[in-house]
mmCIF file with all atom_site columns, C-alpha atoms in Angstrom:
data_model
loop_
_atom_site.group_PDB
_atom_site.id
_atom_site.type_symbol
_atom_site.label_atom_id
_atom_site.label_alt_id
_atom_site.label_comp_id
_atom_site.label_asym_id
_atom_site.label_entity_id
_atom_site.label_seq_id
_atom_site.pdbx_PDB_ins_code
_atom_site.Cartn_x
_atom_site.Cartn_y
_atom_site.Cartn_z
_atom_site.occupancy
_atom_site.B_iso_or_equiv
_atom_site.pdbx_formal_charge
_atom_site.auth_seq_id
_atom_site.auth_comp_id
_atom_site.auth_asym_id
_atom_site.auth_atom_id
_atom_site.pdbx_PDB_model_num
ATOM 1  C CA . UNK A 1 1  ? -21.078 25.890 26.309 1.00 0.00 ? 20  UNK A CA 1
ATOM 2  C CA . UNK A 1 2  ? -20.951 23.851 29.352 1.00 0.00 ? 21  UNK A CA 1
ATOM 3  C CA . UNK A 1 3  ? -20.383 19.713 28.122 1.00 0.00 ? 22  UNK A CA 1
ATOM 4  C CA . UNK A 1 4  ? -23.677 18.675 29.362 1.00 0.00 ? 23  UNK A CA 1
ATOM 5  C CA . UNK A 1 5  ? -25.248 21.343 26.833 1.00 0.00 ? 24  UNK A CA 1
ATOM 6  C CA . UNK A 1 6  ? -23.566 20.690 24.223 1.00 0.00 ? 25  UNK A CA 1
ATOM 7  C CA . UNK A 1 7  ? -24.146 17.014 24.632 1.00 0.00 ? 26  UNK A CA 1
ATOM 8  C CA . UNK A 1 8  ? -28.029 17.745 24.980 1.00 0.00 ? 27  UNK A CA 1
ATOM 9  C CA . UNK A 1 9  ? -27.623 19.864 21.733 1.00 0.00 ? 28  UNK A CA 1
ATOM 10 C CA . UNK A 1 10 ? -25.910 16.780 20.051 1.00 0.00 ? 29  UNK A CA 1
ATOM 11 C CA . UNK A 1 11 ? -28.945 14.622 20.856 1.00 0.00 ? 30  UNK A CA 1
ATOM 12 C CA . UNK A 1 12 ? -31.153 16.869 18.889 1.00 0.00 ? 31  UNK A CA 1
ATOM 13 C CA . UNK A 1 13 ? -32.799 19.105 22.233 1.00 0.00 ? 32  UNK A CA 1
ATOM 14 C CA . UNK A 1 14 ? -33.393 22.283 21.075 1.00 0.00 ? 33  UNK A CA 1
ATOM 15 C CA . UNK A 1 15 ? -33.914 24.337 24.144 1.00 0.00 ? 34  UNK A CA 1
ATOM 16 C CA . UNK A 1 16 ? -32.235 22.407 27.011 1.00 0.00 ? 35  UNK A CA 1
ATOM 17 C CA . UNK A 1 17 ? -32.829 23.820 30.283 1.00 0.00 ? 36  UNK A CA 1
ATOM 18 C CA . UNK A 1 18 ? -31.867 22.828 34.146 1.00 0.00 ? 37  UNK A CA 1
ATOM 19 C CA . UNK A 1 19 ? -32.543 23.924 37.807 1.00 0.00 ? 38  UNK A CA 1
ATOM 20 C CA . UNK A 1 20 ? -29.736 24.387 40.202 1.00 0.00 ? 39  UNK A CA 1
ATOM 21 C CA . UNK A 1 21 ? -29.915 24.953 43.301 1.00 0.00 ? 40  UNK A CA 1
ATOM 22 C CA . UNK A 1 22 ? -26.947 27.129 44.044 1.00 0.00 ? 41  UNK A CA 1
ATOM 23 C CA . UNK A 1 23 ? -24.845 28.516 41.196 1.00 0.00 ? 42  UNK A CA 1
ATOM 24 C CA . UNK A 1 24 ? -22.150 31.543 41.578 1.00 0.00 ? 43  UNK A CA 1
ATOM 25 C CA . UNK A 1 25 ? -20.067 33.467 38.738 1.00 0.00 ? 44  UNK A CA 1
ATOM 26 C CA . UNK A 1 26 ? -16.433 34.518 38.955 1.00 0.00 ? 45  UNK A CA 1
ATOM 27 C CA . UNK A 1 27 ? -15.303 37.519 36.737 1.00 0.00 ? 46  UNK A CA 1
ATOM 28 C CA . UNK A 1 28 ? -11.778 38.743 37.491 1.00 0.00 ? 47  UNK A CA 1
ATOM 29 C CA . UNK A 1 29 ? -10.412 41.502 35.979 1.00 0.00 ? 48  UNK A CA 1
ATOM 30 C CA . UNK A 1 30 ? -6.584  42.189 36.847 1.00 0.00 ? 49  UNK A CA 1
ATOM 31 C CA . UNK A 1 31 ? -6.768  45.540 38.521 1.00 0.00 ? 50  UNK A CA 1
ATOM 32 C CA . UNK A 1 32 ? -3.426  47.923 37.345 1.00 0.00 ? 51  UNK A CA 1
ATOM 33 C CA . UNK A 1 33 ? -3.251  45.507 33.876 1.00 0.00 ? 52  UNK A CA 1
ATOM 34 C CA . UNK A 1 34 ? -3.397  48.116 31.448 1.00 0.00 ? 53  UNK A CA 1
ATOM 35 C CA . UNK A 1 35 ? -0.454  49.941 33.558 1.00 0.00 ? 54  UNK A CA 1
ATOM 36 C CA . UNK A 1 36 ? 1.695   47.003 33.669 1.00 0.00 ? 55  UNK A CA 1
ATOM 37 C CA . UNK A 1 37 ? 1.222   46.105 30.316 1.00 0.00 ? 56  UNK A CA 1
ATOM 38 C CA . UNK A 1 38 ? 2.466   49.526 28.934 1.00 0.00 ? 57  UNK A CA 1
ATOM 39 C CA . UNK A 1 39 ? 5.733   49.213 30.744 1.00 0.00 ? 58  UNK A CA 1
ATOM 40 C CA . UNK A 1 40 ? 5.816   45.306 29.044 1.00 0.00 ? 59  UNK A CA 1
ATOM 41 C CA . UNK A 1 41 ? 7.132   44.305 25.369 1.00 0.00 ? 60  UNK A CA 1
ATOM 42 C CA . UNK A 1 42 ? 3.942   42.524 23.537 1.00 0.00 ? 61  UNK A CA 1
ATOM 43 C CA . UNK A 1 43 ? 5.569   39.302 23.784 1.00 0.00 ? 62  UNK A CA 1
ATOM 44 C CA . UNK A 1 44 ? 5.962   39.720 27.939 1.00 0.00 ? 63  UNK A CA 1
ATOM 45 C CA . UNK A 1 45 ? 2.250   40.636 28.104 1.00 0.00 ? 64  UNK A CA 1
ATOM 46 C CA . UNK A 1 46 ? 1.140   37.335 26.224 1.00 0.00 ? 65  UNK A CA 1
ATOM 47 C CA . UNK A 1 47 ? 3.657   35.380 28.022 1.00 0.00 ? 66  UNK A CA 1
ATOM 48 C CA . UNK A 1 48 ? 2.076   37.196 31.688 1.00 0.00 ? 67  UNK A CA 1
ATOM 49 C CA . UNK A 1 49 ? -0.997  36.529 30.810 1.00 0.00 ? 68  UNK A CA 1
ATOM 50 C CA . UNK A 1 50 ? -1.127  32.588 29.332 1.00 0.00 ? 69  UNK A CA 1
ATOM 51 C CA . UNK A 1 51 ? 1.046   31.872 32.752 1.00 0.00 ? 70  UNK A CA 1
ATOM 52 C CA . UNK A 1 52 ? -1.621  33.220 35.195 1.00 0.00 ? 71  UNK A CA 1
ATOM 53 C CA . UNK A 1 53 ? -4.950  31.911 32.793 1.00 0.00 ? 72  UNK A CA 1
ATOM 54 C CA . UNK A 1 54 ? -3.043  28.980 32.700 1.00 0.00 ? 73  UNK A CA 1
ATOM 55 C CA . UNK A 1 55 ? -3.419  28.417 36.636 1.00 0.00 ? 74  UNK A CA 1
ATOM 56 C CA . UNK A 1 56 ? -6.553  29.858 36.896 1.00 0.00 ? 75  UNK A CA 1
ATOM 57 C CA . UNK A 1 57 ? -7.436  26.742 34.287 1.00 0.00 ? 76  UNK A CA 1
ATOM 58 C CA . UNK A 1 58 ? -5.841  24.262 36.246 1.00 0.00 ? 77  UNK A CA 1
ATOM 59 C CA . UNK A 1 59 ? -7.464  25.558 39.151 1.00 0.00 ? 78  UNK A CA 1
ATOM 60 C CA . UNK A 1 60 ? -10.585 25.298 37.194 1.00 0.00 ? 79  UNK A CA 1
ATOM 61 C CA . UNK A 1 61 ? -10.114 21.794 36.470 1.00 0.00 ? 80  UNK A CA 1
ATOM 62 C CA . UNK A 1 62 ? -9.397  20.611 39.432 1.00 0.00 ? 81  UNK A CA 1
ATOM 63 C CA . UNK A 1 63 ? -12.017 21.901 41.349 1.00 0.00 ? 82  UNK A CA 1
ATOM 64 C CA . UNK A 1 64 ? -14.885 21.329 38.072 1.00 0.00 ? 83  UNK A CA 1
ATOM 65 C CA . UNK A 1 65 ? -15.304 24.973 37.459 1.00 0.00 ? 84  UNK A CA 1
ATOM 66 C CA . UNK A 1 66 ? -16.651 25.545 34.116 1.00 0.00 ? 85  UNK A CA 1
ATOM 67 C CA . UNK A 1 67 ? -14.536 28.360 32.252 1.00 0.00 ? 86  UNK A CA 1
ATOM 68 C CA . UNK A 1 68 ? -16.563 30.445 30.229 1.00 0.00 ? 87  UNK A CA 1
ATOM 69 C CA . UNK A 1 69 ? -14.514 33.044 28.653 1.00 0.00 ? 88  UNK A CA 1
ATOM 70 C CA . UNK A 1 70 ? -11.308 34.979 29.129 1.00 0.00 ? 89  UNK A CA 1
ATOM 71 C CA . UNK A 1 71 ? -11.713 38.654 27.348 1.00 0.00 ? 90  UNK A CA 1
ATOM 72 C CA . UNK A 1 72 ? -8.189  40.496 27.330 1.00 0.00 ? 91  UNK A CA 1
ATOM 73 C CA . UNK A 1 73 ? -7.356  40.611 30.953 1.00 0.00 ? 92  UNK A CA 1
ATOM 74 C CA . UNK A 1 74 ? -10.581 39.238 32.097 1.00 0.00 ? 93  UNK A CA 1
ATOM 75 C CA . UNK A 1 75 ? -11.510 35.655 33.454 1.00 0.00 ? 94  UNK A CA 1
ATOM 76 C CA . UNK A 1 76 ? -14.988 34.460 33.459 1.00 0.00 ? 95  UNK A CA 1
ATOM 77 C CA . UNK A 1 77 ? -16.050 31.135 35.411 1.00 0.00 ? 96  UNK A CA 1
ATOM 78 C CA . UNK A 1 78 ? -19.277 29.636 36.701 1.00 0.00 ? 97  UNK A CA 1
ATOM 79 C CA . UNK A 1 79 ? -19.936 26.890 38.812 1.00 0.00 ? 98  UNK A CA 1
ATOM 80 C CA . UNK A 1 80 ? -23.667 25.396 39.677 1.00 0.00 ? 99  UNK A CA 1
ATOM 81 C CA . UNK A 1 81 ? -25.152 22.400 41.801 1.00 0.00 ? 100 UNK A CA 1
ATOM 82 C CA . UNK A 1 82 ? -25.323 19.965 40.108 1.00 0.00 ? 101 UNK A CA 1
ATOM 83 C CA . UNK A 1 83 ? -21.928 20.923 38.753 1.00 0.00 ? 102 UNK A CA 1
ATOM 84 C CA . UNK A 1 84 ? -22.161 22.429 34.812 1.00 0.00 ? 103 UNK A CA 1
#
């Protein structure tokens, strides 16, 4: 959950809601992964993987995208105004 949620949840709000005016949703999938990672040892695959998530996390926090999930070889981020 995005921080301001959770901190609304903390605060005993049961249903918290908000308006943004713009809002967009990333979800990257690595096209030829499944390929690639046949031709890889386990440990390369991991390894592949926590490099790139690990920029597209920086990335993330530097710019104040909210990260909402990675799923194998998926990345899932949202951004809203008034940021998440």
């Amino acid at each position: 959950l995005p921080p301001k949620v959770i901190e609304q949840l903390r605060q005993g709000e049961n249903l918290p809601s908000h308006r943004y005016r713009t809002a967009s949703v990333l979800q990257a999938d690595l096209c030829g992964f499944t390929a690639l990672a046949r031709q890889l040892a386990p440990l390369e695959v991991v390894a592949l993987i926590n490099e790139l998530f690990g920029r597209f996390d920086a990335l993330a926090d530097k710019y104040g995208v909210y990260k909402v999930e990675t799923v194998g070889d998926a990345y899932i981020a949202a951004q809203a105004e008034p940021h998440l």
